[in-house]
Tab-separated table of C-alpha atoms in Angstrom:
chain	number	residue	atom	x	y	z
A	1	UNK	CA	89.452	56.248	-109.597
A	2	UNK	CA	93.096	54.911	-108.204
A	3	UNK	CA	94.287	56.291	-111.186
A	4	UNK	CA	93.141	59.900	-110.416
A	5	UNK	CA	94.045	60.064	-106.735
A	6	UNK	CA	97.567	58.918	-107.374
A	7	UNK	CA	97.895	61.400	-110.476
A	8	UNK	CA	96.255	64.189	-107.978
A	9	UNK	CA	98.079	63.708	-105.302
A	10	UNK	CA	101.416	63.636	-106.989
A	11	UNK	CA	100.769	66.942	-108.562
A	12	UNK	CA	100.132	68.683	-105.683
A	13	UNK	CA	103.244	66.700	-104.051
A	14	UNK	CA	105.255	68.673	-106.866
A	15	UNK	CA	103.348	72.137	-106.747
A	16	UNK	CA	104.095	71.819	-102.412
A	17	UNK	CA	107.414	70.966	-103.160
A	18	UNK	CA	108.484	73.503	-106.261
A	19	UNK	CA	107.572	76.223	-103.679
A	20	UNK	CA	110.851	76.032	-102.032
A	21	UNK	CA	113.226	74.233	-104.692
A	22	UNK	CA	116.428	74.963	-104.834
A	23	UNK	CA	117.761	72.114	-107.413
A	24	UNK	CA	115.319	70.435	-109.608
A	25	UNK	CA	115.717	67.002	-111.757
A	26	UNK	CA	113.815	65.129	-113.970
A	27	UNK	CA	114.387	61.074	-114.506
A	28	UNK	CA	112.646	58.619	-116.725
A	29	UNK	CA	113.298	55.229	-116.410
A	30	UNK	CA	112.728	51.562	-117.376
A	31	UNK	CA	113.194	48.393	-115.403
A	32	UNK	CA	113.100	44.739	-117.027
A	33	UNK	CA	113.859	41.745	-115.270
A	34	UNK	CA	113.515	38.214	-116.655
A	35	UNK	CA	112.710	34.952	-114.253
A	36	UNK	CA	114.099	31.729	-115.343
A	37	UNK	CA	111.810	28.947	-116.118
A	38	UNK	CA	108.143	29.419	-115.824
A	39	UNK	CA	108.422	32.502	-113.577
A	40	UNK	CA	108.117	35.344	-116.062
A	41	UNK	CA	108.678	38.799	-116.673
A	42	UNK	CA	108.296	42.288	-114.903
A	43	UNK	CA	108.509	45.443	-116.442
A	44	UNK	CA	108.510	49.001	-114.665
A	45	UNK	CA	108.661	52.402	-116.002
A	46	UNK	CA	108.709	55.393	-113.938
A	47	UNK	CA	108.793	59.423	-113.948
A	48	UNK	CA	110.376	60.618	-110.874
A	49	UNK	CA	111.310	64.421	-110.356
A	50	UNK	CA	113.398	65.161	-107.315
A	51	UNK	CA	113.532	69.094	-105.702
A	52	UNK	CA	116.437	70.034	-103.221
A	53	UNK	CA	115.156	71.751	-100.196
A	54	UNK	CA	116.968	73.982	-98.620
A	55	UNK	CA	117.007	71.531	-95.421
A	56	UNK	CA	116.836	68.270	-97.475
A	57	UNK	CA	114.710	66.782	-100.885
A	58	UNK	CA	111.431	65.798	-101.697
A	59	UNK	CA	111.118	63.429	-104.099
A	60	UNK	CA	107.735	62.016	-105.911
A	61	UNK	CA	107.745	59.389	-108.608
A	62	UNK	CA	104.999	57.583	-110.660
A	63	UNK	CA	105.301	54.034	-112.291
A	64	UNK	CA	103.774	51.749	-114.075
A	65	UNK	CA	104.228	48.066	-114.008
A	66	UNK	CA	103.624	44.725	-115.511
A	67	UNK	CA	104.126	41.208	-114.016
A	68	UNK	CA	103.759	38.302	-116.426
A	69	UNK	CA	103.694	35.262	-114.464
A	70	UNK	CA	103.087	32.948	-117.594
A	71	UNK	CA	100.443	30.590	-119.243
A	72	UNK	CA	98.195	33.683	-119.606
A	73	UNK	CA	98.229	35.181	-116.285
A	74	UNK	CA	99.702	38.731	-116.018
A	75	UNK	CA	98.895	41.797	-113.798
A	76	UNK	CA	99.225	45.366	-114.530
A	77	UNK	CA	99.440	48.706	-112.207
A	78	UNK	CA	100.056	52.509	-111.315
A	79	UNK	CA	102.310	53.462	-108.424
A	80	UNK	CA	102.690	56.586	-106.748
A	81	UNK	CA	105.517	57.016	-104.432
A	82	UNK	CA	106.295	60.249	-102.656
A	83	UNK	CA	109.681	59.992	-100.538
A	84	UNK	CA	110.851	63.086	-97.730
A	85	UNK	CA	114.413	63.576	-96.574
A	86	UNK	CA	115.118	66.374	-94.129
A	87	UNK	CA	118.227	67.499	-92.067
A	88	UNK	CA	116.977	68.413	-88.212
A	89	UNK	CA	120.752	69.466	-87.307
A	90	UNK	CA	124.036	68.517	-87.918
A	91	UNK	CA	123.710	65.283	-86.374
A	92	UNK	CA	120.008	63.966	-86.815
A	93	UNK	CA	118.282	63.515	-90.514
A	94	UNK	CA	114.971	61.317	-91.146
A	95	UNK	CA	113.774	59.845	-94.875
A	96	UNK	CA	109.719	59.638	-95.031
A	97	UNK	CA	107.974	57.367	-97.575
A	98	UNK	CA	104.536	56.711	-98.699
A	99	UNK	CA	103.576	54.652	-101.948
A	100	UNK	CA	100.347	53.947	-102.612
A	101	UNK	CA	98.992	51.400	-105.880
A	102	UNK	CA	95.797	49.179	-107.759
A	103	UNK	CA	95.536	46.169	-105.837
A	104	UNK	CA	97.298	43.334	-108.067
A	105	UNK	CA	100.246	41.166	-107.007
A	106	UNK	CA	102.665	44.438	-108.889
A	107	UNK	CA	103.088	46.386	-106.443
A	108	UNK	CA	102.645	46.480	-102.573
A	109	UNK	CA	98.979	48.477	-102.189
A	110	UNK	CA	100.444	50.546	-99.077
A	111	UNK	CA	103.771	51.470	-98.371
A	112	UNK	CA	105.128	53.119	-95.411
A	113	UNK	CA	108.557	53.978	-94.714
A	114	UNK	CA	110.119	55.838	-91.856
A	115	UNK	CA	114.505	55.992	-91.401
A	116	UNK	CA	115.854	58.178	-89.095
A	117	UNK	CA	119.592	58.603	-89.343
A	118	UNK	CA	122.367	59.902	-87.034
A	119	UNK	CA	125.907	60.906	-87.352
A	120	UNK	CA	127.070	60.905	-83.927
A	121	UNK	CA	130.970	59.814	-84.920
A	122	UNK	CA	133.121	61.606	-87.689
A	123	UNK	CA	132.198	59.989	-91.164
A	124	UNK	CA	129.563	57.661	-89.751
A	125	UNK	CA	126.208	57.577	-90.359
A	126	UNK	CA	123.767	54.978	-87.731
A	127	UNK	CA	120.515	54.799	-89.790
A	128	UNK	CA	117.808	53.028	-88.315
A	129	UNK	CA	114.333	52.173	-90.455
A	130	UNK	CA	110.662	50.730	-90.198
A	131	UNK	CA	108.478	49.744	-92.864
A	132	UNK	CA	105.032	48.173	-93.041
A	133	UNK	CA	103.248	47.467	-96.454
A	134	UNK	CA	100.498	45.676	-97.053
A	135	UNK	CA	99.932	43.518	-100.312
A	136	UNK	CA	97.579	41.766	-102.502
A	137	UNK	CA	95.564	39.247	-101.147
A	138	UNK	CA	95.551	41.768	-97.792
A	139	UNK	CA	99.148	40.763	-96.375
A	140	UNK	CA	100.431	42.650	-93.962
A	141	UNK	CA	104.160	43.025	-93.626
A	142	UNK	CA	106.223	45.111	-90.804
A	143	UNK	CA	109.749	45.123	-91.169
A	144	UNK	CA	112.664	46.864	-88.593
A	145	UNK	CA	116.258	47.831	-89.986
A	146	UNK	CA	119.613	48.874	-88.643
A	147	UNK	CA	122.924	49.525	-90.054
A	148	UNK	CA	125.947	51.849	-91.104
A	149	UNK	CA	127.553	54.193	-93.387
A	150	UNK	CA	130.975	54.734	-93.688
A	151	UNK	CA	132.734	57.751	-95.938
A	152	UNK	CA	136.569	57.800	-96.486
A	153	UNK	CA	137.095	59.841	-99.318
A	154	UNK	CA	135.454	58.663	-102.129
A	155	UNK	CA	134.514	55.527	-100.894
A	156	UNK	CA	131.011	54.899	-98.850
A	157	UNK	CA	130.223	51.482	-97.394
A	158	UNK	CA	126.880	50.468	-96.011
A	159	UNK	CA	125.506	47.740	-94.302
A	160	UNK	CA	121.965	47.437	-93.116
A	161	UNK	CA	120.035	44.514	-91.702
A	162	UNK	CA	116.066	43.858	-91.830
A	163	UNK	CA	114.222	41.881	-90.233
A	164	UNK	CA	110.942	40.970	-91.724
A	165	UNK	CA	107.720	39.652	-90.018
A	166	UNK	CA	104.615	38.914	-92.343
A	167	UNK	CA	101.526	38.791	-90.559
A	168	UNK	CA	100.332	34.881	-90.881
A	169	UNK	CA	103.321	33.940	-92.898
A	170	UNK	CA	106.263	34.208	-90.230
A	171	UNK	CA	109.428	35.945	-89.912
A	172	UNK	CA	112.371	36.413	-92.520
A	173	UNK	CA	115.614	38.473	-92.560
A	174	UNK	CA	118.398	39.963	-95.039
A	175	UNK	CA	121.462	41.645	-95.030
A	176	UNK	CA	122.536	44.156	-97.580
A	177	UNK	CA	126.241	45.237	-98.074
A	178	UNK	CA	126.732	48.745	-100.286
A	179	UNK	CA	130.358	49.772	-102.101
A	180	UNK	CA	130.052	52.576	-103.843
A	181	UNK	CA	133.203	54.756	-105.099
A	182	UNK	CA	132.398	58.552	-106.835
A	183	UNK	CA	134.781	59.727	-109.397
A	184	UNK	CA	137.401	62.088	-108.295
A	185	UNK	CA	136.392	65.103	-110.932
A	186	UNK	CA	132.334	64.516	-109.533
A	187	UNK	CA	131.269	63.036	-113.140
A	188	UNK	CA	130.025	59.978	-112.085
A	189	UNK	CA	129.538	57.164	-109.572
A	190	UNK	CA	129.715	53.208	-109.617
A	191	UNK	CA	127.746	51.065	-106.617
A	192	UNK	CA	127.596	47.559	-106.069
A	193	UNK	CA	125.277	45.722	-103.479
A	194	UNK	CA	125.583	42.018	-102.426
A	195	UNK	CA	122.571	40.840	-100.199
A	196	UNK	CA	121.795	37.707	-98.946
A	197	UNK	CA	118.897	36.488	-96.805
A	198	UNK	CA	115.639	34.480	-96.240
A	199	UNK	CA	112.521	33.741	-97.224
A	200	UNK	CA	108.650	32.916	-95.622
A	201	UNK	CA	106.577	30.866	-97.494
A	202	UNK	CA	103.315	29.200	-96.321
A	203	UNK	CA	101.119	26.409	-97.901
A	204	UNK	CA	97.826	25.213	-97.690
A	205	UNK	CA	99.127	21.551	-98.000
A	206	UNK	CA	101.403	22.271	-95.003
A	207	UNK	CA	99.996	23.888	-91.642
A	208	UNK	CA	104.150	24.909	-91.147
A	209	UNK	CA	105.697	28.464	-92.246
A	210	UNK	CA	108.592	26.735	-94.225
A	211	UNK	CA	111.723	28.877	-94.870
A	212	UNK	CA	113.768	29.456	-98.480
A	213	UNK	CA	116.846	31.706	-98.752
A	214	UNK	CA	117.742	34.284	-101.041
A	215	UNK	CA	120.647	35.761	-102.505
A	216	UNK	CA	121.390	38.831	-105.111
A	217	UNK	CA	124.754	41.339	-106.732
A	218	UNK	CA	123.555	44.133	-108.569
A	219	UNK	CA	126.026	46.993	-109.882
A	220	UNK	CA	125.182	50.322	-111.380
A	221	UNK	CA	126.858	53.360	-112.925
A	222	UNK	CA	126.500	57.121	-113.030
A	223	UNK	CA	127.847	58.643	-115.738
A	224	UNK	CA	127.546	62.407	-116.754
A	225	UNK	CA	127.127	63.032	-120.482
A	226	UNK	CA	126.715	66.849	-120.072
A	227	UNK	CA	126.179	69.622	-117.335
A	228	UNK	CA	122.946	68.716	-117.121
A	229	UNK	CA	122.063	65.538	-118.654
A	230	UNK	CA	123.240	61.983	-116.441
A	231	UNK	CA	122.837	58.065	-117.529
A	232	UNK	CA	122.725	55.835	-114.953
A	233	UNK	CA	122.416	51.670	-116.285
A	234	UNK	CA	122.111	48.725	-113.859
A	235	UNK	CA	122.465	45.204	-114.069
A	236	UNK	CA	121.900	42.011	-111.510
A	237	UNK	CA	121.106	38.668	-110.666
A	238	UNK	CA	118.746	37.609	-107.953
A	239	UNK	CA	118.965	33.567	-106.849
A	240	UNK	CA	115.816	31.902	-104.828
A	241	UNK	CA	115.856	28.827	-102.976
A	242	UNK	CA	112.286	28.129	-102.425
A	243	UNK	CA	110.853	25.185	-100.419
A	244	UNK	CA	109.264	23.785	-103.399
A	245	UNK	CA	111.751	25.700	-106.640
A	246	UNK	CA	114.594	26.995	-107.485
A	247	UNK	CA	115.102	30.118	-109.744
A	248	UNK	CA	116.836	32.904	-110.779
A	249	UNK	CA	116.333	36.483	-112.254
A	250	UNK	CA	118.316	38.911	-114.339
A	251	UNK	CA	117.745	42.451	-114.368
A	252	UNK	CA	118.867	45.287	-116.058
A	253	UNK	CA	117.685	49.128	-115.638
A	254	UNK	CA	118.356	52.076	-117.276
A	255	UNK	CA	117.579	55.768	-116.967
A	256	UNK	CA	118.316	59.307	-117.615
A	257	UNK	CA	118.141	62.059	-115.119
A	258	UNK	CA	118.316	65.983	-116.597
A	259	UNK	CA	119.016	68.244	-113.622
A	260	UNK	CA	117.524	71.898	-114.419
């Protein structure tokens, strides 16, 4: 029954949206990333398609994920994410998200995003965001973000800050700096993002919320292979210091975007 409402509802998402397109792509893509020790796997793939309005994009995407945990215990589940950006005026712009998946430790159940940007100074952008989810097991998470964009040329640098507070677990935070550089003749782009934070974690050996800290560099490229046809390959490296482990993950992603 999940199944159906999510496959539903993204159809009509992309019958509302087709109705006033003005630029319409198509990506498939595949995300793998590998946990060190006995943390194992997670795969994702996903369909997105992606219409330009003519006072923004609409954007609805559908995946499908497995996390292997190890020793026989895995998880699988459907996504469906539909994400809204729209331009009010010159200076004030808002992104609108809602995801919705089966309830297994995959994917967060409910997802709700809200961003609302402004570009009150000359090549700046002040974006502030909230986001609540809610997860397996029924946690509840509300989050609150703030930060920057700066363009010079080809060159846009971000920074945003989050701060997290899970409902029974306590509070966390992380910080997330963005370099990204397009090529001069518009074929391409290449982004890198360093982040580095905390972590949450409660016990039932230990009536205190104990905290961990987390770290991660990921860098992708955009590369054009035709008119229409785009690659776009990523690969990082997540670190957590956990009250009671230490680990790592690798990740790599790749997809293909063809832009009708």
């Amino acid at each position: 029954m999940v199944k159906r409402i999510l496959y539903t509802s993204i159809a009509v998402g992309l019958l509302t949206a087709t109705a006033e397109a003005k630029d319409l792509s198509l990506t498939a893509g595949y995300n793998f990333t590998d946990y060190s020790g006995v943390h194992g796997t997670r795969h994702i793939s996903s369909v997105e398609i992606k219409n330009k309005l003519e006072s923004g994009a609409a954007v609805f995407n559908i995946s499908q994920g497995k996390r292997d945990y190890g020793q026989g215990e895995s998880w699988d589940a459907l996504q469906g994410r539909g994400t809204l950006w729209y331009n009010w005026n010159p200076w004030l712009s808002s992104k609108t998200g809602i995801a919705i998946a089966e309830n297994t430790p995959v994917f967060s159940r409910k997802d709700l995003q809200q961003d609302i940007s402004l570009k009150l100074i000359p090549q700046t952008l002040l974006t502030f965001g909230y986001r609540y989810a809610n997860y397996f097991d029924d946690t509840n998470m509300n989050a609150w973000s703030g930060g920057f964009s700066l363009y010079t040329g080809p060159f846009i640098t971000s920074w945003r800050y989050t701060y997290y507070d899970t409902v029974g677990i306590g509070s966390s935070y992380s910080n997330i700096i963005s370099l990204r550089l397009n090529d001069s003749n518009g074929s391409g782009n290449t982004q890198l993002w360093l982040s580095k934070g905390t972590g949450a974690y409660a016990y039932e050996w230990d009536p205190e919320t104990r905290k961990g800290k987390l770290k991660s560099i990921s860098l992708r490229r955009v590369q054009s292979l035709t008119k229409q046809l785009s690659l776009g390959l990523t690969v990082g490296k997540q670190w957590y210091d956990t009250p009671v482990d230490n680990y790592h993950s690798l990740q790599g992603v790749a997809d293909i975007t063809w832009t009708f």
